[in-house]
Amino acid sequence: MILPTNHNDRKDRVILVSNRLPVGVRASGDKLEFTHSSGGLATGLKSSHEQGDSLWIGYPGDLKGLTDEMRLELECKFEDMRIVPVHLTAADAARYCQGMSNGVLWPLFHYLLDRIPNHSRDWKSYVKANEHFADVVASKANESDLIWIHDYHLLLLPSLLRKRLPSARIGFFLHIPFPSSDIFQILPWREHVLTGLLGADLIGFHTFGYMHHFAISCLRTLGIEAEIDRIEYDGRTIRLGAYPMGIDAAQFEKIANDPAVIADSKRIRAAHGNAKIILGIDRLDYTKGLPRRLLAVERLLDQRPSLKSKVRFIQLAIPSREDVEEYQRIRADVEQLIGRINGIHATVDGAPIHYIYGSVTREQLVALYMAADVLAVTPLRDGMNLVAKEFVASRADGDGVLVLSEFAGAASELGEALLVNTYDVDGMAAALARALSMPESERRRRMASLRSRVCTRTVHDWANTFLDALGTSREGNAKIATLATVPIAISEITKGLGTHKSLILVLDYDGTLVPFGTSPDLAACDPSLQSLLRRLGQLPATQVHIVSGRTRDGLEAWLGQLPIALHAEHGLWSRVGPAEPWIQNAKPNADWKSRVRPLLQEYLSRVPGCVLEEKSAGFAWHYRGVEPHLGALHAREIRTELVELLAQSPVEVLAGSKVIEIRPTGVNKGIVVRAMVESAGPDALFVAIGDDRTDEDLFAVLPPGSVSFHVGAAPSRAGYRLESPQKVRTLLEQIIAIRSKQQLTVRRDRLAET
Ligand code: GDG
């Protein structure tokens, strides 16, 4: 993200928000000492921040050792660096960061369930810290800023920020894997995490796999279905995208061409004589798979003792999260293992494993990359893994072999590496042997392909692509109606009634008057709804129309006795009152039905929980009762098959709310409402309420001055939206109260006149 403004003429300021800042601070005597953060996130974003005009908001660490003077100095330094600190108490930080983020979310998202403590009590601190971040970001952000939140420490921040800044453009990027929904389900706070993330406009992942896992979790946990790269939630469209993070390849190449670094790499090589060098560079983290990598090296030496003096394994382990018990344990395990392997395999000339616990400068890092014959990157899981890419970028000589875990996000981009299953120690040993003996021509061919990708898809492209998408994330979204409270809705209707004599209520049934049941026959009309509709229908100068996709028989059975008009099969049939005949409003061709029936019946027998409804001129395949993931999969499958089967037929296939509707083209709710509008004349006020896509046809033909409501959060043509069928019923009760009162006033006035 070097200078986003320069690169793409982006005028909007970027606000980066992450747990840790790119620099760490501590007191050294009476002086402030700054350290550079070494993690992947900081490394990736640092150069762009330094050269752009962004603001970086994050936790500066525990500053309690600092004197007042030092704090003042620090404030000035931070201001120069365009850094805004979020201060947390040491106790809060420990519970939020070590406890919940690194203690629970990190192992869970990396599929390492046995690393999660039995009983975690830190959720409240996690919420509190996210709230605190939200307050600080809200106090610094303007409407025009692009707010870019990073990583698993801040999963709730998008929605907390959305509450404070409703129209802000908020992006979120997850640097670690998003696990499969079976794993994610384990998290006791799974709903909170998903709804927390859905406060963003754009959610980015390293790979399509993670993005898919997220979408499936939304479906299984929240019942929300994603449309490939977007999710409708809370009246907004949230985009999802795969943005594989790159590195600053040019900078690595530049360092690799520095004569001092070249000399350093030669020195490292010489120090190990003629031995081939296998290199490992990782933060010392249990996700990085060090023990199994060491076992693979041991297996290699067991199987080929002749390699003992011909191979050297250099492992650089960067100290990480040393205050977390699990990290102290992994360090002890790794060091014990190295001791054992070296004890067995060392010769008088040297030991096979050269272990360094500590950090090195970037120049030393590149010198190591250049000195290595093989780089072993073998995490058990890794969001991306930048070390693999840095190795490739540093190999300007075109040589070197990358052995890479298939469980690292980088594997989806770096297919020319030797990909390994890191749970298979024998397989890894074999891959290391193959890497060591790979002919030069093959090494160069593979490295050339890897370099062509790593050197062109840089961290700057990554950041710019994400920010461009975030900048335009609101464009082209369907209009979302304003959420109306019942008093607001009533005041709109009362306003309309001031200038219109009669009232025409057009109501959808399922999802509007009754909540959905798992199957259509369970959404019966309860006694209180019957009473409500009866009283509405008896109001003077008021017509009530139920316009539904249901069949005539279905509507008749539940609503037949009420003094209201019924319209079945999306307006194909109408019946103006009880005991009146059903009139067919159109004569669609139904020949196609015999072709479709066998297909739908096959799905009916194959998919547990689905329901097939056959209508006089169509079908509805309901999957609300099907396990959500399976239901969504089959629904997609059926739609694809139907589109093929019905090509050239006068039929449309509609995806409704957990239902696939197959109905004749041109027969929609609009046709009956259009007829009502023509016969009603200008004196009638239309009030329409619906929840489904089929109700959009109805909203589209309402005359000017009508009042319309969409039930739920999806985009709609309606003027307002209401939250639930319960709110619809409250609104209808209030309409009865108003109309009755108006009636009483009219009568009283008439009496007074006589
Ligand atoms: C997370 C995800 C994802 C390390 N030691 C030194 C040093 N480093 C630099 C490396 C590299 C970075 O730290 C480590 O990045 P990774 O990607 O390997 O891993 P994580 O820290 O776990 O990062 C990861 C990443 O976020 C980005 O989204 O790829 O999957 O877990 O850049 O060079 N740099 C220097 N000295 C060291 O001793 N100079």
Tab-separated table of N, CA, C and O in Angstrom, residues 26 83 100 103 133 171 209 240 267 293 367 379 387 397 420 434 453 498 509 556 677 721:
chain	number	residue	atom	x	y	z
A	26	ARG	N	9.281	0.747	24.807
A	26	ARG	CA	9.541	0.456	26.223
A	26	ARG	C	10.589	1.433	26.759
A	26	ARG	O	11.260	2.130	25.984
A	83	ILE	N	0.329	7.878	14.325
A	83	ILE	CA	-0.122	6.712	15.080
A	83	ILE	C	-1.037	7.179	16.212
A	83	ILE	O	-0.744	8.171	16.879
A	100	MET	N	-8.355	-14.241	25.241
A	100	MET	CA	-9.324	-14.599	24.195
A	100	MET	C	-8.676	-14.678	22.810
A	100	MET	O	-8.791	-15.688	22.122
A	103	GLY	N	-5.362	-16.967	23.075
A	103	GLY	CA	-5.618	-18.209	23.816
A	103	GLY	C	-6.723	-19.047	23.205
A	103	GLY	O	-6.665	-20.279	23.243
A	133	PHE	N	-11.783	0.196	21.305
A	133	PHE	CA	-11.236	0.494	19.973
A	133	PHE	C	-12.268	1.298	19.169
A	133	PHE	O	-11.931	2.274	18.491
A	171	GLY	N	-13.859	-1.704	6.142
A	171	GLY	CA	-13.344	-2.944	5.568
A	171	GLY	C	-12.702	-3.778	6.664
A	171	GLY	O	-12.221	-3.233	7.667
A	209	GLY	N	-11.003	-20.346	-0.287
A	209	GLY	CA	-11.401	-21.384	0.676
A	209	GLY	C	-11.892	-20.762	1.979
A	209	GLY	O	-12.953	-21.125	2.487
A	240	LEU	N	-17.807	-9.951	-0.031
A	240	LEU	CA	-16.750	-10.855	0.432
A	240	LEU	C	-15.735	-10.985	-0.692
A	240	LEU	O	-16.107	-10.968	-1.866
A	267	ARG	N	29.291	-15.938	3.378
A	267	ARG	CA	29.940	-16.263	4.655
A	267	ARG	C	29.160	-17.375	5.385
A	267	ARG	O	29.730	-18.318	5.911
A	293	ARG	N	8.409	-30.843	11.672
A	293	ARG	CA	9.489	-30.543	10.717
A	293	ARG	C	10.801	-31.150	11.219
A	293	ARG	O	11.562	-31.762	10.453
A	367	ALA	N	20.032	-12.618	3.708
A	367	ALA	CA	21.285	-13.374	3.528
A	367	ALA	C	21.032	-14.865	3.801
A	367	ALA	O	21.539	-15.738	3.078
A	379	PRO	N	3.924	-25.131	8.153
A	379	PRO	CA	2.934	-24.934	9.216
A	379	PRO	C	1.805	-25.963	9.173
A	379	PRO	O	1.504	-26.513	8.108
A	387	VAL	N	6.875	-15.678	4.748
A	387	VAL	CA	8.271	-16.130	4.678
A	387	VAL	C	8.506	-16.859	3.350
A	387	VAL	O	9.522	-16.641	2.674
A	397	ASP	N	18.944	-15.029	-7.890
A	397	ASP	CA	19.807	-15.959	-8.635
A	397	ASP	C	18.995	-17.058	-9.325
A	397	ASP	O	19.542	-17.862	-10.072
A	420	VAL	N	3.538	-30.271	0.717
A	420	VAL	CA	3.561	-31.414	1.642
A	420	VAL	C	2.402	-31.350	2.635
A	420	VAL	O	1.937	-30.277	3.009
A	434	ARG	N	13.837	-35.129	-1.812
A	434	ARG	CA	13.657	-34.784	-3.228
A	434	ARG	C	14.180	-33.374	-3.501
A	434	ARG	O	14.832	-33.117	-4.527
A	453	ARG	N	5.151	-14.929	-10.178
A	453	ARG	CA	3.926	-14.609	-9.426
A	453	ARG	C	4.224	-13.701	-8.229
A	453	ARG	O	3.575	-12.686	-8.029
A	498	GLY	N	-55.362	11.627	5.379
A	498	GLY	CA	-55.870	12.997	5.419
A	498	GLY	C	-56.363	13.450	4.047
A	498	GLY	O	-57.271	14.265	3.937
A	509	TYR	N	-48.852	-12.808	2.653
A	509	TYR	CA	-49.192	-13.633	3.820
A	509	TYR	C	-47.928	-14.149	4.546
A	509	TYR	O	-47.554	-13.648	5.597
A	556	GLU	N	-58.077	-20.526	0.907
A	556	GLU	CA	-59.497	-20.732	1.247
A	556	GLU	C	-59.620	-21.408	2.613
A	556	GLU	O	-60.446	-21.019	3.438
A	677	VAL	N	-55.727	-0.753	-8.800
A	677	VAL	CA	-55.436	0.674	-8.922
A	677	VAL	C	-56.376	1.298	-9.953
A	677	VAL	O	-56.959	2.364	-9.731
A	721	ARG	N	-39.069	-0.141	5.824
A	721	ARG	CA	-39.084	-1.563	6.185
A	721	ARG	C	-39.495	-1.717	7.639
A	721	ARG	O	-39.285	-0.825	8.461
